[in-house]
Coordinates of C-alpha atoms and ligand atoms in Angstrom, one line a residue:
X214 CA 14.8 3.9 -17.8
X215 CA 13.1 7.3 -18.1
X216 CA 12.5 10.1 -15.6
X217 CA 9.5 11.7 -17.4
X218 CA 5.9 10.6 -17.8
X219 CA 5.5 8.4 -20.9
X220 CA 2.1 7.8 -22.6
X221 CA 0.6 4.4 -22.2
X222 CA 1.1 3.8 -25.9
X223 CA 4.7 4.8 -25.6
X224 CA 5.2 2.4 -22.7
X225 CA 3.5 -0.4 -24.7
X226 CA 5.8 0.3 -27.7
X227 CA 8.8 0.0 -25.5
X228 CA 7.7 -3.2 -23.9
X229 CA 7.3 -4.6 -27.4
X230 CA 10.8 -3.6 -28.2
X231 CA 12.1 -5.3 -25.1
X232 CA 10.1 -8.4 -26.0
X233 CA 11.7 -8.4 -29.4
X234 CA 15.3 -8.1 -28.1
X235 CA 14.9 -10.1 -24.9
X236 CA 15.8 -7.1 -22.8
X237 CA 14.3 -5.0 -19.9
X238 CA 14.9 -1.6 -18.5
X239 CA 18.1 -1.6 -16.4
X240 CA 20.0 0.5 -14.0
X241 CA 23.7 1.3 -14.4
X242 CA 25.0 -1.0 -11.7
X243 CA 24.0 -3.8 -9.3
X244 CA 23.2 -2.7 -5.8
X245 CA 24.7 -4.6 -2.8
X246 CA 22.8 -4.9 0.4
X247 CA 23.2 -6.9 3.6
X248 CA 21.1 -9.3 5.7
X249 CA 21.0 -6.8 8.6
X250 CA 18.4 -4.9 6.7
X251 CA 15.9 -7.5 7.6
X252 CA 16.7 -8.3 11.2
X253 CA 18.5 -5.4 12.9
X254 CA 16.3 -3.8 15.6
X255 CA 18.2 -0.5 15.3
X256 CA 17.5 -0.3 11.6
X257 CA 13.9 -1.1 12.3
X258 CA 13.7 1.6 14.9
X259 CA 15.2 4.2 12.5
X260 CA 12.6 3.1 9.8
X261 CA 9.8 3.7 12.3
X262 CA 11.0 7.1 13.2
X263 CA 12.5 8.5 10.0
X264 CA 10.2 6.9 7.4
X265 CA 6.8 6.2 8.9
X266 CA 7.1 8.9 11.5
X267 CA 8.0 11.5 8.8
X268 CA 6.4 10.7 5.4
X269 CA 2.8 10.0 4.3
X270 CA 1.8 6.4 3.7
X271 CA -1.6 4.9 2.8
X272 CA -3.8 3.7 5.7
X273 CA -7.1 3.1 3.8
X274 CA -9.2 3.7 0.7
X275 CA -11.8 6.3 1.3
X276 CA -14.6 3.8 0.6
X277 CA -13.6 1.9 3.8
X278 CA -15.1 4.7 5.8
X279 CA -17.6 6.3 3.4
X280 CA -20.2 7.9 5.8
X281 CA -19.9 10.4 8.6
X282 CA -19.3 8.5 11.9
X283 CA -17.6 5.6 10.2
X284 CA -14.2 4.7 11.6
X285 CA -11.4 2.2 11.2
X286 CA -8.5 1.2 13.5
X287 CA -5.1 0.1 12.4
X288 CA -1.7 -0.6 14.0
X289 CA 0.9 1.7 12.4
X290 CA 4.6 1.2 13.2
X291 CA 4.6 4.0 15.9
X292 CA 0.9 4.2 17.0
X293 CA -2.4 2.4 17.4
X294 CA -4.6 4.6 15.2
X295 CA -8.3 5.4 14.8
X296 CA -9.3 7.2 11.6
X297 CA -12.8 8.6 11.8
X298 CA -15.0 10.2 9.1
X299 CA -16.3 13.5 10.5
X300 CA -19.8 15.0 10.2
X301 CA -18.5 17.5 7.6
X302 CA -17.2 14.6 5.4
X303 CA -13.5 15.1 6.3
X304 CA -11.3 12.6 8.1
X305 CA -9.4 12.9 11.3
X306 CA -6.9 10.4 12.9
X307 CA -6.1 9.9 16.5
X308 CA -3.9 7.7 18.7
X309 CA -6.3 4.9 19.8
X310 CA -5.6 5.4 23.5
X311 CA -7.7 6.7 26.3
X312 CA -6.3 9.8 28.1
X313 CA -7.4 8.5 31.5
X314 CA -5.2 5.4 32.0
X315 CA -4.3 4.3 28.6
X316 CA -6.9 1.7 27.7
X317 CA -7.3 1.0 23.9
X318 CA -10.3 3.1 23.2
X319 CA -11.8 1.3 20.2
X320 CA -11.0 -2.4 19.8
X321 CA -13.1 -3.1 16.7
X322 CA -11.2 -2.8 13.4
X323 CA -14.1 -0.8 11.8
X324 CA -17.6 0.4 12.6
X325 CA -19.9 3.4 13.1
X326 CA -20.2 5.5 16.3
X327 CA -21.4 8.8 17.6
X328 CA -18.7 8.9 20.2
X329 CA -15.8 6.8 21.4
X330 CA -16.5 5.3 24.8
X331 CA -13.6 3.8 26.7
X332 CA -14.3 0.2 27.9
X333 CA -12.4 0.7 31.2
X334 CA -14.1 3.6 33.0
X335 CA -16.3 4.9 30.3
X336 CA -14.7 8.3 29.6
X337 CA -16.1 9.4 26.2
X338 CA -14.7 11.3 23.3
X339 CA -16.4 13.1 20.4
X340 CA -15.7 12.1 16.9
X341 CA -13.3 15.1 16.6
X342 CA -11.3 13.7 19.5
X343 CA -12.4 16.1 22.2
X344 CA -13.1 14.7 25.7
X345 CA -16.8 14.8 26.1
X346 CA -17.5 13.2 29.5
X347 CA -15.6 12.0 32.6
X348 CA -17.6 9.5 34.7
X349 CA -17.8 10.4 38.4
X350 CA -16.2 13.6 37.3
X351 CA -16.3 15.3 40.7
X352 CA -13.5 13.0 41.8
X353 CA -11.2 14.6 39.2
X354 CA -11.9 18.1 40.3
X355 CA -11.0 21.0 38.1
X356 CA -9.0 19.2 35.4
X357 CA -8.6 21.1 32.1
X358 CA -10.6 18.9 29.7
X359 CA -9.3 20.8 26.6
X360 CA -5.9 19.2 27.4
X361 CA -7.3 15.7 27.6
X362 CA -8.6 15.1 24.1
X363 CA -7.3 12.3 21.9
X364 CA -3.9 12.8 20.5
X365 CA -4.4 13.8 16.8
X366 CA -2.3 12.5 14.0
X367 CA -1.8 14.2 10.6
X368 CA -4.0 12.7 8.0
X369 CA -5.1 13.7 4.5
X370 CA -7.5 12.3 1.9
X371 CA -6.2 12.6 -1.7
X372 CA -7.0 10.6 -4.8
X373 CA -9.5 8.5 -2.9
X374 CA -6.8 7.3 -0.5
X375 CA -6.4 8.2 3.1
X376 CA -2.7 9.0 3.9
X377 CA -1.2 9.4 7.4
X378 CA 2.1 10.5 8.9
X379 CA 2.5 8.3 12.0
X380 CA 3.7 11.1 14.3
X381 CA 1.7 13.6 16.3
X382 CA 2.4 17.2 15.3
X383 CA 4.1 16.3 12.0
X384 CA 3.2 18.1 8.8
X385 CA 1.4 16.3 5.9
X386 CA 1.3 17.4 2.3
X387 CA 0.5 14.4 0.1
X388 CA 0.8 16.3 -3.2
X389 CA 4.2 17.5 -2.3
X390 CA 5.3 14.0 -1.3
X391 CA 4.0 12.5 -4.5
X392 CA 5.5 15.1 -6.7
X393 CA 3.8 16.6 -9.8
X394 CA 4.1 13.6 -12.1
X395 CA 2.7 11.0 -9.7
X396 CA 0.1 13.4 -8.3
X397 CA -1.3 14.0 -11.8
X398 CA -1.0 10.3 -12.6
X399 CA -3.1 9.2 -9.6
X400 CA -5.6 12.0 -10.2
X401 CA -6.1 10.6 -13.7
X402 CA -7.0 7.2 -12.4
X403 CA -10.2 8.3 -10.6
X404 CA -9.5 6.0 -7.6
X405 CA -12.0 8.1 -5.6
X406 CA -14.8 6.7 -7.8
X407 CA -13.8 3.0 -7.0
X408 CA -14.8 0.9 -4.0
X409 CA -12.6 -1.4 -2.0
X410 CA -14.5 -4.6 -2.8
X411 CA -12.3 -6.5 -0.4
X412 CA -9.7 -5.4 2.0
X413 CA -7.7 -7.8 4.2
X414 CA -4.7 -7.7 6.4
X415 CA -2.1 -10.4 7.0
X416 CA 0.4 -10.6 9.8
X417 CA 3.4 -12.3 8.2
X418 CA 6.8 -13.4 9.7
X419 CA 8.8 -11.5 7.2
X420 CA 10.4 -8.0 7.3
X421 CA 8.2 -5.4 5.5
X422 CA 11.0 -4.7 2.9
X423 CA 11.3 -8.4 2.0
X424 CA 7.6 -8.3 1.3
X425 CA 7.6 -5.0 -0.5
X426 CA 10.5 -6.1 -2.7
X427 CA 8.5 -9.2 -3.9
X428 CA 5.7 -7.0 -5.1
X429 CA 7.6 -4.8 -7.4
X430 CA 9.7 -7.7 -8.8
X431 CA 8.9 -8.8 -12.4
X432 CA 12.0 -11.1 -12.4
X433 CA 10.7 -13.9 -10.2
X434 CA 7.4 -14.5 -12.0
X435 CA 8.3 -17.5 -14.2
X436 CA 10.4 -19.1 -11.5
X437 CA 8.1 -18.6 -8.4
X438 CA 4.8 -18.6 -10.2
X439 CA 5.2 -20.9 -13.2
X440 CA 1.6 -22.2 -13.1
X441 CA -0.2 -19.1 -12.1
X442 CA 1.0 -15.5 -12.8
X443 CA 3.6 -16.7 -15.4
X444 CA 0.8 -18.0 -17.6
X445 CA -0.4 -14.4 -18.0
X446 CA 2.5 -12.1 -17.5
X447 CA 6.0 -12.0 -19.1
X448 CA 9.0 -12.3 -16.9
X449 CA 11.9 -9.8 -16.7
X450 CA 10.4 -7.3 -19.1
X451 CA 9.6 -4.0 -17.5
X452 CA 9.5 -0.4 -18.7
X453 CA 10.3 1.8 -15.7
X454 CA 9.7 5.5 -15.1
X455 CA 11.7 6.7 -12.1
X456 CA 10.1 9.8 -10.6
X457 CA 12.7 10.3 -7.9
X458 CA 10.8 8.8 -5.0
X459 CA 8.1 6.8 -6.7
X460 CA 8.1 4.7 -9.9
X461 CA 5.8 3.3 -12.5
X462 CA 6.6 0.0 -14.1
X463 CA 4.8 -1.3 -17.2
X464 CA 4.8 -5.1 -17.7
X465 CA 3.5 -6.8 -20.8
X466 CA 0.9 -9.6 -20.4
X467 CA 1.3 -12.7 -22.6
X468 CA -1.8 -11.7 -24.5
X469 CA 0.3 -9.0 -26.1
X470 CA 2.2 -11.7 -28.0
X471 CA -0.1 -11.6 -31.0
X472 CA 1.1 -8.1 -31.7
X473 CA 4.8 -8.9 -31.6
X474 CA 5.2 -8.9 -35.3
X475 CA 3.2 -5.7 -35.7
X476 CA 5.0 -2.4 -36.2
X477 CA 4.1 -0.6 -32.9
X478 CA 2.9 2.5 -34.8
X479 CA 0.3 0.2 -36.5
X480 CA -0.8 -1.5 -33.3
X481 CA -4.5 -0.9 -32.4
X482 CA -5.3 1.6 -29.6
X483 CA -6.6 -1.1 -27.4
X484 CA -3.1 -2.7 -27.2
X485 CA -2.9 -0.9 -23.9
X486 CA -5.2 -3.6 -22.7
X487 CA -2.3 -6.0 -22.8
X488 CA -0.1 -4.5 -20.1
X489 CA -0.2 -4.0 -16.3
X490 CA 0.9 -0.7 -15.0
X491 CA 2.4 -1.1 -11.6
X492 CA 3.3 1.8 -9.3
X493 CA 5.7 1.8 -6.4
X494 CA 4.7 4.5 -4.0
X495 CA 7.4 5.2 -1.5
X496 CA 7.6 4.1 1.3
X497 CA 5.5 1.0 1.3
X498 CA 2.9 0.5 -1.4
X499 CA 2.4 -1.2 -4.8
X500 CA -0.6 -0.1 -6.8
X501 CA -1.4 -2.3 -9.8
X502 CA -3.6 -1.0 -12.6
X503 CA -5.0 -4.0 -14.5
X504 CA -6.0 -3.8 -18.1
X505 CA -9.7 -3.5 -17.3
X506 CA -8.9 -0.5 -15.0
X507 CA -9.5 -2.2 -11.7
X508 CA -6.7 -1.8 -9.2
X509 CA -4.9 -3.9 -6.6
X510 CA -3.3 -2.0 -3.7
X511 CA -0.7 -3.7 -1.6
X512 CA 0.8 -2.0 1.5
X513 CA 3.5 -3.3 3.8
X514 CA 3.9 -2.0 7.4
X515 CA 6.7 -2.8 9.8
X516 CA 5.8 -4.5 13.0
X517 CA 6.0 -2.0 15.9
X518 CA 8.9 -3.8 17.6
X519 CA 10.0 -7.0 15.7
X520 CA 12.0 -6.6 12.4
X521 CA 11.0 -10.1 11.5
X522 CA 7.3 -9.4 11.2
X523 CA 5.1 -7.1 9.2
X524 CA 1.5 -6.4 8.3
X525 CA 0.5 -6.6 4.7
X526 CA -2.8 -5.2 3.5
X527 CA -4.3 -6.0 0.2
X528 CA -7.2 -4.2 -1.4
X529 CA -9.2 -4.8 -4.6
X530 CA -10.4 -1.5 -5.9
X531 CA -13.2 -1.9 -8.5
X532 CA -15.9 0.2 -10.2
X533 CA -19.2 0.3 -8.3
X534 CA -21.9 -2.0 -9.4
X535 CA -23.8 0.9 -10.9
X536 CA -20.8 2.1 -13.0
X537 CA -19.8 -1.5 -14.0
X538 CA -23.1 -2.1 -15.8
X539 CA -23.2 -5.6 -14.4
X540 CA -26.1 -7.0 -12.5
X541 CA -25.2 -7.2 -8.8
X542 CA -24.8 -11.0 -8.7
X543 CA -22.5 -11.1 -11.7
X544 CA -20.5 -8.2 -10.3
X545 CA -20.0 -10.0 -7.0
X546 CA -19.1 -13.3 -8.8
X547 CA -16.5 -11.6 -10.9
X548 CA -14.7 -9.8 -8.0
X549 CA -15.0 -12.8 -5.7
X550 CA -13.3 -14.9 -8.2
X551 CA -10.6 -12.3 -8.8
X552 CA -10.0 -12.0 -5.0
X553 CA -9.8 -15.8 -4.6
X554 CA -7.1 -16.0 -7.4
X555 CA -5.1 -13.2 -5.7
X556 CA -5.3 -15.0 -2.3
X557 CA -4.3 -18.3 -3.7
X558 CA -1.1 -16.9 -5.2
X559 CA -0.3 -15.0 -2.0
X560 CA -0.9 -17.9 0.4
X561 CA 0.4 -20.8 -1.7
X562 CA 3.3 -19.1 -3.5
X563 CA 4.6 -15.8 -2.2
X564 CA 4.1 -16.1 1.6
X565 CA 5.8 -19.5 2.0
X566 CA 8.8 -18.3 -0.1
X567 CA 9.1 -15.1 1.9
X568 CA 8.6 -16.7 5.3
X569 CA 11.4 -19.1 4.5
X570 CA 13.6 -16.2 3.2
X571 CA 13.2 -14.3 6.5
X572 CA 14.1 -17.4 8.4
X573 CA 17.1 -18.0 6.2
X574 CA 18.2 -14.4 6.7
X575 CA 18.5 -15.1 10.4
X576 CA 21.6 -17.3 9.6
X577 CA 24.5 -16.2 11.7
X578 CA 26.8 -16.2 8.7
X579 CA 24.5 -14.7 6.1
X580 CA 26.6 -12.7 3.7
X581 CA 26.1 -9.7 1.4
X582 CA 23.6 -10.0 -1.5
X583 CA 22.8 -7.9 -4.5
X584 CA 20.0 -6.5 -6.6
X585 CA 20.5 -6.9 -10.3
X586 CA 20.5 -4.1 -12.9
X587 CA 17.2 -5.7 -14.0
X588 CA 15.7 -5.3 -10.5
X589 CA 15.2 -1.6 -11.2
X590 CA 12.2 -0.8 -9.0
X591 CA 13.8 -2.7 -6.1
X592 CA 16.8 -0.5 -6.6
X593 CA 14.7 2.6 -6.5
X594 CA 13.0 1.4 -3.3
X595 CA 16.3 0.7 -1.6
X596 CA 17.9 3.8 -2.9
X597 CA 15.1 6.1 -1.6
X598 CA 14.9 4.3 1.7
X599 CA 18.6 4.9 2.3
X600 CA 18.0 8.6 1.5
X601 CA 15.2 8.8 4.0
X602 CA 17.4 7.1 6.7
X603 CA 20.5 9.0 6.0
Ligands
FES241 S1 -8.7 4.1 30.9 FE1 -10.3 5.0 29.7 S2 -11.8 5.6 31.1 FE2 -10.2 4.8 32.3
FE2_242 FE1 5.3 -13.1 -6.3

């Protein structure tokens, strides 16, 4: 395992070495953990406060709210949130709650609006969160309207992604959070030029960490996905770069096999087309860069109260129809098919397994478990989470 940024060619060369020797990058030791991680309400409360209430996590791709006046709403672990594109092109985020008597201000998950108008008594708020109008306002007398704007949350757009810290008044500095290697890496991917072709959320009866763990895990592929993913991706072969908080993991696809006898220095440049570069972005995202440079972004958010539930969001980030060079119908067909394949694996293979796992972890006598030395990125995730919670 390395702590510096390796070139894609170098990562491919190392995956070929692993394939030759039947090895994978490993940590120094196994990492024990207990079932309470997935069911203890006190641990869940600490995660909401010390993780999601303190560090940036991804709430959207910028293309989900491209124009001024576009908004989305999401349930973060601590707050109901509105993110709104401002007339100047920036984004702002607010607690999605009316300051009169606490109605949820915007119930749609996305849309366009000039102002937010509360469904209960029709107080209205400008896009920047300031209170615009109180209906029957004489009955409220001389209230200070400047104190009754929507509660603002720290939000930042960077690398085409919208990041949020789920706590009013907290600081946000995404570049600092990513660190120089990962910040530069994401900048190089041009994610801001892609569009979220599909974005969908799933409420699942499984702890968010159980879900996150499954989507950095290259060890389960041939066992849990023998007829789908395992036909395309090797199992238990990963080259991992550990950047302290975040990690990149390079996994060879089966199509690389024809180069296994070739000396890596003689391999053609496009051999990089035979690996998937995964990225674990602490605290709760996996970003997969596929060989054709489209991306899949998976995020996992704790339920606001119940450790046994989470919200997963999946996004397919693809080149625009103009940049793709495809005719619009073909473009749509290609990505629809891609999305259907992703959904099928999720719904038929990962979700049933993880729901059962969460249920099993509720066993009164569930004992300690462990992450193997080969479960490198899982170990990084658990290690960093412990640091944040310490
Ligand atoms: S609760 Fe929103 S206007 Fe009354
Ligand atoms: Fe899986």
